[in-house]
Coordinates of N, CA and C in Angstrom, one line a residue:
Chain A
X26 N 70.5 330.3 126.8 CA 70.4 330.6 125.4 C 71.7 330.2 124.7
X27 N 71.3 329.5 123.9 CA 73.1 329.3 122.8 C 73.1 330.2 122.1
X28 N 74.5 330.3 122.4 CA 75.3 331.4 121.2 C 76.5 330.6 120.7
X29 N 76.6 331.4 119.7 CA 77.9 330.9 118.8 C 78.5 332.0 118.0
X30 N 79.7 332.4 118.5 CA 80.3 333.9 118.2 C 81.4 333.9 117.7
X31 N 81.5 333.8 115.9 CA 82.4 333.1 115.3 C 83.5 334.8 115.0
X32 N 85.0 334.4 115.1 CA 86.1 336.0 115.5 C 87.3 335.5 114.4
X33 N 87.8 336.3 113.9 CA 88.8 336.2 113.2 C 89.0 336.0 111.6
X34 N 88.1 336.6 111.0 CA 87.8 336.7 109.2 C 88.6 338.2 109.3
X35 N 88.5 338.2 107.9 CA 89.3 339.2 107.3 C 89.6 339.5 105.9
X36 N 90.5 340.2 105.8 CA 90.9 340.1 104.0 C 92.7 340.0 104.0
X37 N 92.5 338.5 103.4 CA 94.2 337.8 103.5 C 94.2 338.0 102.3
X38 N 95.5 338.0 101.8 CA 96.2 337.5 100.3 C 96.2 336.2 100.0
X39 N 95.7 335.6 98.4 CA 96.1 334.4 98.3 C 97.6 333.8 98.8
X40 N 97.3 332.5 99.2 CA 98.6 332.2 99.7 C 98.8 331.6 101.0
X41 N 97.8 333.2 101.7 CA 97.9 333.5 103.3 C 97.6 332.6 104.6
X42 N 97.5 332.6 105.3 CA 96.7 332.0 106.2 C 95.7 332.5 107.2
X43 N 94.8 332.2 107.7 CA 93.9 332.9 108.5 C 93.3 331.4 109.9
X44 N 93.1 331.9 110.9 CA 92.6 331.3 111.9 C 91.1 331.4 112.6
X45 N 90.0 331.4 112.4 CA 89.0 331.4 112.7 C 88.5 330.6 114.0
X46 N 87.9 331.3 114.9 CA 87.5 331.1 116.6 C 86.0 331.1 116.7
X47 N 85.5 330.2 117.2 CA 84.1 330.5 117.6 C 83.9 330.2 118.9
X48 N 83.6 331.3 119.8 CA 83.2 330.9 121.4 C 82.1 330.2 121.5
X49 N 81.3 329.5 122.4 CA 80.4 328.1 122.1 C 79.6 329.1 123.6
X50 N 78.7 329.2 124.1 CA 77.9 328.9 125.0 C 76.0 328.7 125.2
X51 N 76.2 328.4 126.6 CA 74.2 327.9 126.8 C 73.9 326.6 125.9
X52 N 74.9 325.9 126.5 CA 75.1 324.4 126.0 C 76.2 323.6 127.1
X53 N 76.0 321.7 126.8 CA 77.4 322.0 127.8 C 78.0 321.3 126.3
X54 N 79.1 322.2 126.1 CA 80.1 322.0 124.6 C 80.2 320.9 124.4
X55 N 80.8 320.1 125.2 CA 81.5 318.7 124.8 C 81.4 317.8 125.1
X56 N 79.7 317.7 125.0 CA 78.6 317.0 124.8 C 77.9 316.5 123.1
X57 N 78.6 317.6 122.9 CA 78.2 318.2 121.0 C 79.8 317.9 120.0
X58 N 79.4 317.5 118.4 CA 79.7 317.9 117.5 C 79.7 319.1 116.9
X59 N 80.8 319.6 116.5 CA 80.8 321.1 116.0 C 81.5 321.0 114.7
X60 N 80.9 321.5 114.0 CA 81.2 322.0 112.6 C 81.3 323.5 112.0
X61 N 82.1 323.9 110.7 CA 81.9 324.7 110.0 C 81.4 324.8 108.6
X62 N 79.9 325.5 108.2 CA 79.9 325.8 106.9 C 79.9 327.0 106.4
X63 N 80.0 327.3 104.8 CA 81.0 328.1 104.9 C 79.7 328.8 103.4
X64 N 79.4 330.0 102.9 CA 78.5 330.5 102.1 C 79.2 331.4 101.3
X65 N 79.3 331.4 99.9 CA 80.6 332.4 99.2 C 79.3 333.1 99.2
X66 N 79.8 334.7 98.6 CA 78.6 335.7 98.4 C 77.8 335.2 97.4
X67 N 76.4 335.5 97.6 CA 75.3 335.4 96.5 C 75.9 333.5 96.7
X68 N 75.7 332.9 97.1 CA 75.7 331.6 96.5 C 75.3 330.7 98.1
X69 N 75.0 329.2 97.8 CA 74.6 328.5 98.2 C 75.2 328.0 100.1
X70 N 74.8 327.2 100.5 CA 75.4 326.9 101.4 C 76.3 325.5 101.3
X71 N 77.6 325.7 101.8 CA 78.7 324.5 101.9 C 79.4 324.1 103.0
X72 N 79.4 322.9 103.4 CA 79.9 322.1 104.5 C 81.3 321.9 104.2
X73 N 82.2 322.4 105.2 CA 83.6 323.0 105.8 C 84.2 321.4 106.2
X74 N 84.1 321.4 107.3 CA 84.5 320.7 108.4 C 83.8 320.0 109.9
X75 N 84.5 319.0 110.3 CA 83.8 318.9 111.4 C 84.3 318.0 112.5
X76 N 84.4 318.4 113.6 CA 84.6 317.7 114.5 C 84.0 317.2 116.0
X77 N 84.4 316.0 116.1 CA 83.6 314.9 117.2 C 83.5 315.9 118.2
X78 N 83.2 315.4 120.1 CA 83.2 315.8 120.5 C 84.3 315.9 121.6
X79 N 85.0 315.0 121.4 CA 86.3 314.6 121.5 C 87.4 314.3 121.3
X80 N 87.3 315.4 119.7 CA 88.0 315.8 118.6 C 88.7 314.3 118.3
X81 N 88.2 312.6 118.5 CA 88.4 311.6 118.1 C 88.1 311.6 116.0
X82 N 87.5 312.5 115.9 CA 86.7 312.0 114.8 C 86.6 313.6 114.1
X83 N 87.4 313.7 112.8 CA 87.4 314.8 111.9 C 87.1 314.6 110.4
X84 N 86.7 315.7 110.4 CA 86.3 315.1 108.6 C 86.0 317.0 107.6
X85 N 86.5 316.8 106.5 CA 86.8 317.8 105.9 C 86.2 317.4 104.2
X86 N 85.7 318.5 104.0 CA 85.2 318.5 102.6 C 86.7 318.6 101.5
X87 N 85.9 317.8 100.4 CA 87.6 318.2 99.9 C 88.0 319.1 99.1
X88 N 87.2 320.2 99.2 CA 87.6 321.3 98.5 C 88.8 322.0 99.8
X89 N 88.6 321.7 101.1 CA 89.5 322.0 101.9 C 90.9 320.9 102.4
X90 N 90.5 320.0 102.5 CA 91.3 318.8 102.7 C 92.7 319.0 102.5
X91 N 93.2 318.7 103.3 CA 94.6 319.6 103.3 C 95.5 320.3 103.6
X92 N 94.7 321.6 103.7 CA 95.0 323.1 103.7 C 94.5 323.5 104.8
X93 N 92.7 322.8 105.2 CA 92.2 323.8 106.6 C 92.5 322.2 107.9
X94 N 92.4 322.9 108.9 CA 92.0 322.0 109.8 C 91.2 322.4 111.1
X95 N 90.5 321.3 111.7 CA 89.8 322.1 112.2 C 90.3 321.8 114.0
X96 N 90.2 322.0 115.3 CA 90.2 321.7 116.5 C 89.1 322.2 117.5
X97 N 89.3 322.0 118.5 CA 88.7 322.4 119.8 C 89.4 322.4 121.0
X98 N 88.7 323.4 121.9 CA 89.3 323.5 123.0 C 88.0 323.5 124.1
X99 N 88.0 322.1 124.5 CA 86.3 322.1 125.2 C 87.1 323.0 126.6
X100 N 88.0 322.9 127.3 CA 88.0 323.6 128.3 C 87.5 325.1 128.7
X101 N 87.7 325.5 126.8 CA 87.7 326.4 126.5 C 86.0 326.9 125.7
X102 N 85.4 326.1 126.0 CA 84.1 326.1 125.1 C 84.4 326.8 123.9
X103 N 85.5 326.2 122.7 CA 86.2 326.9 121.8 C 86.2 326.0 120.4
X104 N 86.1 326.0 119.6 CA 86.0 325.4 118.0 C 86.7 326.5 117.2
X105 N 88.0 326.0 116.7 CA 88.6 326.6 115.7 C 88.7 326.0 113.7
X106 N 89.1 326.8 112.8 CA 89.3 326.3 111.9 C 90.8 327.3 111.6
X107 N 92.0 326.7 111.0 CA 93.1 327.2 110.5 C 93.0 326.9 109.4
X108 N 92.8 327.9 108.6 CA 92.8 327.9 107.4 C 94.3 328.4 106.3
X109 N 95.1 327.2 105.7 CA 96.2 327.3 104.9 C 96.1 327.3 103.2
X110 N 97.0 328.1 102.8 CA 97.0 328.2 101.7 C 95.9 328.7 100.8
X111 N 95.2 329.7 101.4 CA 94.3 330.0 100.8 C 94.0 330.9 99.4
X112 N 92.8 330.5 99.0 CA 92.4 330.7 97.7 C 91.3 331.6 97.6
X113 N 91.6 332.4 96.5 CA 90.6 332.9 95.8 C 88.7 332.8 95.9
X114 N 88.9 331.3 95.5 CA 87.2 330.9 95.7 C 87.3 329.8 97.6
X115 N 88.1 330.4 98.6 CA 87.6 330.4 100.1 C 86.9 331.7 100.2
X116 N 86.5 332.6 99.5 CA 86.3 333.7 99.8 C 84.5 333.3 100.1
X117 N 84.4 333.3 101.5 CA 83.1 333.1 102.1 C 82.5 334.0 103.8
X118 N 81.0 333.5 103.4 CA 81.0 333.8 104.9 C 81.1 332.6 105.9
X119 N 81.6 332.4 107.2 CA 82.1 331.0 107.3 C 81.2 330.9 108.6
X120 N 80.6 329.9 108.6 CA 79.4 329.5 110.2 C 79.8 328.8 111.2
X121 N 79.9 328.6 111.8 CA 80.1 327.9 113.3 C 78.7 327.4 113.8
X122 N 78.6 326.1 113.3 CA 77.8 325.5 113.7 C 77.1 324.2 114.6
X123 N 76.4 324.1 115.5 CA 76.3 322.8 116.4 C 75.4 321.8 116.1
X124 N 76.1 320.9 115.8 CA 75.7 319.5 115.5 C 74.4 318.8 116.1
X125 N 73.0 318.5 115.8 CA 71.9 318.1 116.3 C 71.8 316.8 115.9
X126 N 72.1 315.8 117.1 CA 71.9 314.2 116.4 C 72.3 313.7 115.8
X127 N 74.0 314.2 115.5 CA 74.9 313.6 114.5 C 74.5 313.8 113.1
X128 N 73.7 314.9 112.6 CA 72.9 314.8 111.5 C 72.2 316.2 110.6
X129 N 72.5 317.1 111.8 CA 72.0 318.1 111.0 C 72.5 319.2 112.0
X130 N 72.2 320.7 112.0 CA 72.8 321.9 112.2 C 71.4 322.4 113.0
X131 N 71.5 322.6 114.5 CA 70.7 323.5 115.4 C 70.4 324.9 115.5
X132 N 72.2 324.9 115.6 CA 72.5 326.3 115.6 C 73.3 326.9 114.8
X133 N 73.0 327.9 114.8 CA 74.4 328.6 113.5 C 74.7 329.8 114.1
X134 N 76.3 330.0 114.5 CA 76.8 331.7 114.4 C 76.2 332.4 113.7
X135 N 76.5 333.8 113.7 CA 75.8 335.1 112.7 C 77.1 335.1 111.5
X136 N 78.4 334.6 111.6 CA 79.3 334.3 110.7 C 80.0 335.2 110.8
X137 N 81.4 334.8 110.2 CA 82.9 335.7 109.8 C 83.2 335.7 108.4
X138 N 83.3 337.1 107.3 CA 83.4 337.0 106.4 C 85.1 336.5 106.1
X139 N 85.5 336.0 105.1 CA 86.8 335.5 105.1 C 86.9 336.2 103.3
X140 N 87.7 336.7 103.0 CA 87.8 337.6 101.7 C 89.4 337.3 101.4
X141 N 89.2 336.6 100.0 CA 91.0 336.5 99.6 C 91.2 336.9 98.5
X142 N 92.0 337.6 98.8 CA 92.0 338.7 97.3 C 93.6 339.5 97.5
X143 N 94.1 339.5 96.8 CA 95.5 340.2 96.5 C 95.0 341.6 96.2
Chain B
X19 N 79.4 310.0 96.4 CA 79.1 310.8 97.0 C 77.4 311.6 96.8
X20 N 76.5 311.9 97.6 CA 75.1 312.2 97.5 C 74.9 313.7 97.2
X21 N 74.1 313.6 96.1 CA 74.2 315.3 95.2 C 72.5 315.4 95.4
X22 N 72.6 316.5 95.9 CA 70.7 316.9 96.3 C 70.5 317.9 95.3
X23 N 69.1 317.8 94.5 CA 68.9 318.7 94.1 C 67.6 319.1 94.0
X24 N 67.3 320.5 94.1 CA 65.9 321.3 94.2 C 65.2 322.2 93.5
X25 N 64.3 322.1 93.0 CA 63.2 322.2 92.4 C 61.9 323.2 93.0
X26 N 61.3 323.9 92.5 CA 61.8 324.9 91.4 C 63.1 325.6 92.2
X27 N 63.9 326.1 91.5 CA 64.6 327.5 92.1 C 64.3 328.5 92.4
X28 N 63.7 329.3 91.8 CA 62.2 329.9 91.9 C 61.5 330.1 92.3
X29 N 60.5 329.9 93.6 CA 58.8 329.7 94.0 C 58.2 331.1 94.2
X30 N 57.2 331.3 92.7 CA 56.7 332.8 93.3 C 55.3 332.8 93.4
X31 N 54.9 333.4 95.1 CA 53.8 333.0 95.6 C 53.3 333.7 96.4
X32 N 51.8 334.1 96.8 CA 51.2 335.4 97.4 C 51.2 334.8 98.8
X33 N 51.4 335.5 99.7 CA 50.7 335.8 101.0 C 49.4 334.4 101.2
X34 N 49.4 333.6 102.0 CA 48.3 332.6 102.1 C 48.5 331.3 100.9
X35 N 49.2 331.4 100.4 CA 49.3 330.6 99.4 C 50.1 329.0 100.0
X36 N 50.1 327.7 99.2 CA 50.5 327.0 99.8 C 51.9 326.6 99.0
X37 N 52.9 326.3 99.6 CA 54.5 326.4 99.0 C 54.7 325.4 99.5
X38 N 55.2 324.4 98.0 CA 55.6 322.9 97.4 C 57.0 323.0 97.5
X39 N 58.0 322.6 98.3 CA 59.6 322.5 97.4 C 60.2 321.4 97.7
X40 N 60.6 320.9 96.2 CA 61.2 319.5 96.4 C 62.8 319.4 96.3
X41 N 63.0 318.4 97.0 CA 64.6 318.2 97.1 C 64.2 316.5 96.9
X42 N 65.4 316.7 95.9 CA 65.9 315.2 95.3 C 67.1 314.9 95.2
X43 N 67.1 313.5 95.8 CA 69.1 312.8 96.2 C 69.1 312.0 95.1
X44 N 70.6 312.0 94.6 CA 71.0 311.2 93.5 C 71.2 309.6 93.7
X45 N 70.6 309.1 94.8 CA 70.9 307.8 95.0 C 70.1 307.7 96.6
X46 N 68.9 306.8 96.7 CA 68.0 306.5 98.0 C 68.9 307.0 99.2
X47 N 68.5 307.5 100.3 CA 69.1 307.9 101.2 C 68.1 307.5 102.5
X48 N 68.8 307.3 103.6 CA 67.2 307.3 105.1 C 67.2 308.3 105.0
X49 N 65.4 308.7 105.0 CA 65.0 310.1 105.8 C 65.7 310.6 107.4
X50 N 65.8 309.4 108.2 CA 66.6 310.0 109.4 C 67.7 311.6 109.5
X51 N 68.0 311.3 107.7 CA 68.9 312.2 107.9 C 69.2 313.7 106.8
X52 N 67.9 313.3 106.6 CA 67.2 314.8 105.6 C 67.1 315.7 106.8
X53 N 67.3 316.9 106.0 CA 67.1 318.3 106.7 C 66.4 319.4 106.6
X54 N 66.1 320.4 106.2 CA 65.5 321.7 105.7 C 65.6 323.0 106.9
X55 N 66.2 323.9 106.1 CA 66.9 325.3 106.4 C 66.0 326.3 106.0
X56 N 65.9 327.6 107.2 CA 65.6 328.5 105.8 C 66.5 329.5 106.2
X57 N 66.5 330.4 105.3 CA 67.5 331.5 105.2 C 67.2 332.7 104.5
X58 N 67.0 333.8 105.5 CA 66.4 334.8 104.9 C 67.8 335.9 105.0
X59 N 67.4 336.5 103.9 CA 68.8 337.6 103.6 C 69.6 338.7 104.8
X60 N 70.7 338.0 104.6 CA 71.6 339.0 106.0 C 71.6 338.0 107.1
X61 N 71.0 336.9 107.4 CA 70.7 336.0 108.2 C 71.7 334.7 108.3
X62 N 71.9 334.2 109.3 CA 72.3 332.8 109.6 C 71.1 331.9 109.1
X63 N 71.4 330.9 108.3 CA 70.2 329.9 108.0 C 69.3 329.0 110.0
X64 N 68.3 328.9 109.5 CA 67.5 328.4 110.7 C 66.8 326.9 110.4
X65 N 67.5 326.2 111.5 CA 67.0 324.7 110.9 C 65.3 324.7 111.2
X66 N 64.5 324.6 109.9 CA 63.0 324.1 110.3 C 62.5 322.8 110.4
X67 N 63.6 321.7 109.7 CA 62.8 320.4 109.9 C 64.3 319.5 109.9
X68 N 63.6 318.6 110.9 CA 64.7 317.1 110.6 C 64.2 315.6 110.5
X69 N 65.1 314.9 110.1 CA 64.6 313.6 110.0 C 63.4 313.5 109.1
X70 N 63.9 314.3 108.1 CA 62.9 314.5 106.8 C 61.4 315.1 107.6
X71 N 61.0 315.2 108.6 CA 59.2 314.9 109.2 C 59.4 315.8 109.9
X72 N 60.3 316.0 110.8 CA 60.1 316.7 112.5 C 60.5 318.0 112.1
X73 N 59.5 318.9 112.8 CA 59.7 320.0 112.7 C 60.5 320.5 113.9
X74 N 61.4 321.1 114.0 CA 62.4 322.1 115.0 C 61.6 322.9 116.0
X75 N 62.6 322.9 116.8 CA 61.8 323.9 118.1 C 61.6 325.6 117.8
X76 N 60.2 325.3 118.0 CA 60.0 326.8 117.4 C 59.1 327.0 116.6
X77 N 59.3 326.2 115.2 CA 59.0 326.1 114.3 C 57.5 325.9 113.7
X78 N 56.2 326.8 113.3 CA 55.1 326.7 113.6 C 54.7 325.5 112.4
X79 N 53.4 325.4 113.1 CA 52.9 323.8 112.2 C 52.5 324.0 110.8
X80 N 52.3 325.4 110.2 CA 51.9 325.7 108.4 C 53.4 324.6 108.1
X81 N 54.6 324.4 108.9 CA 55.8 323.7 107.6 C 55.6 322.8 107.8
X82 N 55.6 321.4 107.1 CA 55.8 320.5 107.1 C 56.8 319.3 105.9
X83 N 57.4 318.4 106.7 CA 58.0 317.6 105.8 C 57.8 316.5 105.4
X84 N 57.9 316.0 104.3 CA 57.4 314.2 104.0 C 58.9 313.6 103.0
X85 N 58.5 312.8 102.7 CA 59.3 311.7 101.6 C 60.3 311.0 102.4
X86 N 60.9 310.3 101.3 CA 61.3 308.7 101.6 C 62.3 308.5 100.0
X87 N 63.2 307.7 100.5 CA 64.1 307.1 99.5 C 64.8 308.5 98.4
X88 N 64.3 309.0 97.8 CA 65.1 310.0 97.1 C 64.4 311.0 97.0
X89 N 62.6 311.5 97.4 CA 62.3 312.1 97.5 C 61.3 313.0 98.2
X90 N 61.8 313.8 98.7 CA 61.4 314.7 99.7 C 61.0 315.8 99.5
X91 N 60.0 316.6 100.4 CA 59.5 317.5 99.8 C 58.9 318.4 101.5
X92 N 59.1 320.0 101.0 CA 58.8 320.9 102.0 C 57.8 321.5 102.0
X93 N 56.5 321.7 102.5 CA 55.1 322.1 102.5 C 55.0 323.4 103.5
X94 N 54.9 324.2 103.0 CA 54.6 325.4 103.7 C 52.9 325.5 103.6
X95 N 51.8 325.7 104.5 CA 50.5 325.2 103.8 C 50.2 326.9 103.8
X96 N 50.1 327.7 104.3 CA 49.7 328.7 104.4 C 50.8 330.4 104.0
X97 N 51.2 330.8 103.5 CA 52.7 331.4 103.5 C 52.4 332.6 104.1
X98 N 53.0 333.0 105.2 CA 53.1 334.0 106.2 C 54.2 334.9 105.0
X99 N 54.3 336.3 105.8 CA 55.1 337.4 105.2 C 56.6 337.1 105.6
X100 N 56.8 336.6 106.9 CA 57.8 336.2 107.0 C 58.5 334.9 106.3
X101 N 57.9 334.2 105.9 CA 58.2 332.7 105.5 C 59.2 332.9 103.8
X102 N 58.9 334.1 103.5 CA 59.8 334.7 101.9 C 61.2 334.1 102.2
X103 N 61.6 333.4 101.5 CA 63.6 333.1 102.1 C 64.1 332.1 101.0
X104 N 64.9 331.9 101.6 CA 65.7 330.6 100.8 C 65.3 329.5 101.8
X105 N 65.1 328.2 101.1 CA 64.9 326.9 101.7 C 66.2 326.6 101.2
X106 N 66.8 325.5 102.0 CA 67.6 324.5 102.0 C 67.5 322.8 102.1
X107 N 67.7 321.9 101.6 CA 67.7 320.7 102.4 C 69.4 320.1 102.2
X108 N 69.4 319.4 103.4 CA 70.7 318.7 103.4 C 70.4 317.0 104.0
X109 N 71.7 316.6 103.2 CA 71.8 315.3 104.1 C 73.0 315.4 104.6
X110 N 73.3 313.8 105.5 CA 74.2 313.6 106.1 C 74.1 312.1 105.8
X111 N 75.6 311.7 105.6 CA 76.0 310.6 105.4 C 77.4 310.0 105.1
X112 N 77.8 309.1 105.6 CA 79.4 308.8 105.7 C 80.3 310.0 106.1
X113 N 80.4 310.4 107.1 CA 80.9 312.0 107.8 C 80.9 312.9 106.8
X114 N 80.3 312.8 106.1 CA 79.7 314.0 105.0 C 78.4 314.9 105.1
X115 N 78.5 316.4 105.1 CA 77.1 316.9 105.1 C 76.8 317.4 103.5
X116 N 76.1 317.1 103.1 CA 75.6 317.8 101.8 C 74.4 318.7 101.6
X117 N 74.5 319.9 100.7 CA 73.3 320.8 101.0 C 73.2 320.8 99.3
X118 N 71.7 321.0 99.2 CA 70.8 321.0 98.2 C 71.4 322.5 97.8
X119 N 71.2 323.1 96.4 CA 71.4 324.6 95.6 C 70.3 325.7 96.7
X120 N 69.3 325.2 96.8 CA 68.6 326.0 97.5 C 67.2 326.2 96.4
X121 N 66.0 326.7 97.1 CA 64.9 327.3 96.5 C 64.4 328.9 97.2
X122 N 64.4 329.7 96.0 CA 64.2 331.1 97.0 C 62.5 331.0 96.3
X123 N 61.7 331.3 97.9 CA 60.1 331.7 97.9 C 59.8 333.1 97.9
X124 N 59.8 333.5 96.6 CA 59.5 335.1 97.1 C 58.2 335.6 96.6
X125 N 58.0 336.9 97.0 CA 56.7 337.0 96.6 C 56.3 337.4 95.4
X126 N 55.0 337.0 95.3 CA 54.3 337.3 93.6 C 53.8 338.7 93.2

């Protein structure tokens, strides 16, 4: 069975930084594209980040560009996002999600709320 | 950059009813790489269809998806109690994922 068990949201200060973890299993990882999207309360769904499977190939929306980045640790069946200089409107729930055919989203975490607020 | 947008916002509709929702790209896109989500409240969204057509594993046969070039559309033919949610569609294109506003089906 796949799971995707996204760890480390919180409530940071603008400014702050925060690190986000998602453990990957009942797949073999790094075989797959892994991405994050990210859902502010009450509102729609938005695409984060994303990386290859051989973390050759990254790509970031540009409301983050800059500030987050994302990695992996296939040894580690591991997908992270570091999130810098954060803002007010990052305040989301954030998904960890696996890549189906270069093209769309299979799976999704149950998500990490991320709250920035002074 | 490709802006999706969906129609009605809105869908209010009984039990057995058949549920229309359209998603429109601002510029032709391949179906290859249309998508549709649903997402019921407190929930992780759940992929129901890809490649604009194919339905997901799991996924029973009332959903279905069609269109081509900028317009696409999600057919629910029969609406189960469970099927009430938010739809999504997305594309993918130039390492970009883009998601439609969404359409919430709720009941009448």
């Amino acid at each position: 069975e796949v799971q995707l068990v996204e760890s480390g949201g919180g409530l940071v200060q603008p400014g702050r930084s925060l690190r986000l973890s998602c453990a990957a299993s009942g797949f073999i990882f790094d075989d797959h594209a892994m991405n994050w999207v990210r859902q502010a309360p009450g509102k729609g769904l938005e695409w984060v980040s994303g990386i290859s499977w051989n973390s050759g190939s990254l790509a970031y929306a540009d409301a983050v560009k800059g500030r987050f980045t994302i990695s992996r640790d296939n040894a580690k069946n591991s997908v992270f996002l570091q999130m810098n200089s954060l803002r007010a409107e990052d305040t989301a729930v954030y998904y960890c999600v696996k890549v189906y055919g270069g093209r769309c989203f299979d799976y999704w975490g149950r998500g990490t709320l991320v709250t920035v607020s002074s | 950059e490709i802006v999706l947008t969906q129609s009605p916002g809105t869908l209010s509709l009984s039990p057995g009813e058949r549920a229309t929702l359209s998603c429109r790209a601002s510029q032709s896109v391949d179906s290859f790489y249309v998508a549709w989500y649903q997402q019921k409240p407190g929930q992780a969204p759940r992929l129901v269809i890809h490649g604009a057509s194919s339905r997901a594993t799991g996924i029973p046969d009332r959903f279905s998806g069609s269109g081509s070039g900028t317009d696409f559309t999600l057919t629910i033919s029969r609406l189960e109690p469970e099927d009430f949610a938010v739809y999504y569609c997305q594309h993918y294109g130039s390492t970009l994922f883009t998601f439609g506003p969404g359409t919430k089906v709720d009941i009448k």
